[in-house]
Amino acid sequence: MEWWTHLWLNEGFATWVSYLAADRFFPEWNVWIQFLEESTTGFRLDALAGSHPIEVDVNHVDEIDEIFDAISYRKGAAVIRMLQSYLGAEIFQKSLAAYIKRFAYSNAKTEDLWAALEEGSGEPVKTLMHSWTKQQGYPVVSVKLKDGKLELEQTQFLSSGSEGVGQWVVPITLCCCSYSVQQKFLFRGKQDDFNLSGLVECQKKDDFWIKLNVDQTGFYRVSYDEELASRLRHAVETNILSAADRYGVLDDTYALCMAGKQKLVTLLHLIAAYKNETEYTVLAHAINTSLSIYEMMAVAAPEELVNMKKFLIDFLEPFAQRVGWDAKSGEGHLNALLRGTLLSALAELGHQSTIDEAVRRFNVFLEDRETPLLPPDVRKAAYVALMQTVNKSNKSGYESLLKIYRETDLSQEKVRVLGSLASSPDPDVVREALNFLLSSEVRNQDCIFVLRGVTAAAHEVAWTWLKENWDYIAETFTGHLLTYFITVTVSPLATDEKGDEAEEFFKSRTKASIARTVKQSIERVRIKAKWVMSTKGEADLGNVLKELAHKH
């Protein structure tokens, strides 16, 4: 790259190519579906007012560190994927080869890449891509079907629900009732109507559905009107959509709900539609989404938590029964990943039989580290479950985990223990785990695992702890590690009071190297606080939860 401004040409590309290569050698791994987790991280950051464009003008060396983030890497990779799938893999590769040849042994900037791709494809690549790399953010495309015409409108999507001013050239892909016929076109305006061939015929079918952003290759969100949304929900339930599209429908609805653009009850009904999900990445996303709703509800509507818990446990239990605690012969690696994710989630939700089984297996493991009862895949889940039984007056589980931590020389095992220590529901125990991470027993780079494990109930404990230990932390940790402390402790807070507190606290403590992180984290607190308020205003939430919780 010619200068740091073009950093993403290295990093975004490297991220994208790593998936491309893995997919080429191991198509059965379905890595492009897992890539959606990368895009989602990019989406989350880029929906903040405090985000930045892919290309940031870097004027000072201190600013470089903070642009090594999800925008350069993940959004960068996602827009490359969007362009490649729009132009077609063959044209893209030929143009890329020409670009690499042309700039061999020299430096290049973003414009050089666009020029090569434009030459090779005859498409307006430069105009198209400028809208994605030069301005921050991305659009949400709203879709209505009226008199056989598709009405599209784009606005900048912000998690706060505010209206942004950005406008993009959006490469739209869509399919209708089947994946065999797909259409693609560039949507350039603020709004436009499209007469699409075959739409009217398709619309007459009983199982009619329409999906934009096929296989989620585009870096934009889609908001459907009620009729189209309920058709899609049915397509999810009957497993007609591809796994990537099932992921996308859920992720878009969740983001729109958080921004106050859709109701929480719509999202809950949608989650229920995933009860027959077969793909690991999609189900893991449904689990993470559910836990994040649960966390928000603890602040917004604690009186609804009993029903919410019942709904989620009933949703997850059949999956857990299918995968069980023990690996089955011939199962894929994704099943092994799913097992851990499912059991951890059930433990966090306080599901008693999961916790009992985990403790039983853990006690055997404590006596015999070679036991087949607790293989590495489920160990973290068992540790998290064990920590649910730990409180100030009974800390034996916590002590046993520390014993394992001290006795093992496997760094993977150490990381598993660290990631579980702060998951006790007792604030005193969480505080102790946080103090432990500052001890000489934990390597600096491993501290993030403890922080990441702090559960919903203890976010405020972690925030208080950060303030008390700030001087030491700011002195001891630098770069990414320091920004991580801020992101993980501040972002999960969910009231405006906490937002004010954080603003006040960092007013006199912000250096250039953490300024962007502080701003983004406080913005996330404000967004959650808004989501809490809009949830409080949903009159039918209680009834819908009751109905969902007692469906069986």
Phi, psi and omega in degrees: 000152184284323180204167184305334178307328185261020181314320186298337178299327174282306194280316179298318179295316182300318179299312183296314183296326180299322177288320181302314182294313181300319182293324181295318183275327184230068183303333183289350179282346182052047187292337181293335176288322178291334177301332181300334177293327176294312181301319182300319178298320177296315178304314185298314183290321187282353178268006177267146175297332181272019176285191176210160178294163176302318177261113180251131174290116180262119183255335185226146186299332179294338185278347188296315185307317188284350177265000169279071187225191185296342179285309180298315186278303193272313176294322177305311180296321184292322180286331175294317178297320179300315181294316181298318183285337177283317182282334185101140188299322186291310179300318182300314183293318179299315182294323180296318179299319180296319180297315182294320178296315184298324185252019179305140179059023175216188182254158179223161174236170186309315183304325181296322179294314181299319181300316181295319181289327179292316178302315186286335188249339185072007178265155181284064188300318185297311179299315181301308189281335175304322182293341181262336183256335186270337179243148180280164175089183180201165184266160162249130181259119180267136187239131172229152176246122183220124180048047177073004179251146178266119179259119181246144174219139178242139171222156178292134180268125174233136182298339181283350182087354178287164178269125175268169184256357185297154172218141188234161166266110190258120174283102183273131169239143178209153172224160190224114178067347179193159181270358186286328177245119177238149178240148172219145180201165178265128178257110189256332190272189175283314174215158184196153174251141180235127173270110184251136181296141175084351184294317184295317179299312183300322184296335182284343183289151179294321183262036181298134170208158178223136182229124174266161181059063185302131181057022174054040179275349181263151179266062176211162178257160180232134177242120183261152174290172191301317181299311181294324181294320182288330174297318180293321179299320178295322180293330176291312184299323183266009175059034179277328182284154175292160181302318181298322180287325176297320177299313185296318180300317181292314184295319179295317181295319179300313181296318181293325179293316181296329181274006178075016182266345175220160184276152178299324182297327177298316181294319181295318176298322180295315180303319180300334181288350181267020187293344178250022184299140183244344187262129184307307187300322182291315181293320178300323179291322177297323180292312181297321178297315181299317181294325180288326175294317181301317180297316180293321181295330179300331177270319189280318187212066184305333182291345180266358188296328181299312179291323180298316180298316182296316179302313183291319180295317178298327180290319186275331188303313180302323178296315182296323179294324179293313184277334177063184179273336188253140180296145178254149184292139176080004180282157181281167181293336181290328177297322179295320178295319183297320182305309181298315182299315182295311185294322177299316182297315180297322178296315180298328179279001176077028180288112194299315185291330175295317181295316181299315181295321180296315181296319179302311181292323181297319182297324176294317181298325182297324179279326185222100187293350182264001186302138177287354182290338182226072179291161184309325183302326184251003185297314181301318179299320180293321179296316179298318180296317179302317182294341176293339182266358186267132170217181187304323185271347176225093187255017187298323179298318180297315180297319180298320180295320178297323178299315179297318180302316185284334185271338186273149173249009177274122183293330178298321180291318178302316181297320179299316181295313181302321182292346183255339189304327185264017184262017175284145177288351182270119183304326180295322180291319179300316179300319179297319179296320180294321177295325180298325183293339178273356183281168183289351181284344183248126178294144182311314185290348180268353182301327185301332183291322178295314182301319183294335184275358181296127184274170184309319186294342190246014182301321182288327176300314183296322180294314178299316180299318180299316181297317182296327185254012189303315185301316180294316183296315183294334180277324188275325186251145180231173172052226184302323184298317181294316180296329179296318177307316183291308183305311188288330182269325184274313186308322184286349181297151191225023176229155179296329178301316180294324177299317178297317180302314182295320180299314180299313184298315186275353182309313184263003187240010185267124173256166182306324186287346179239001187303313183295318181297316180300314183298314181296319183295318180294322177299321179297322178299316181297321180296316180296320181299321179294319180297319177302314181296317182290330177293321178300332183274359181276105187296324187268006185302312183302315181294318181296318180296320180299315181296316180293323184287336185244030182291330189275000000 
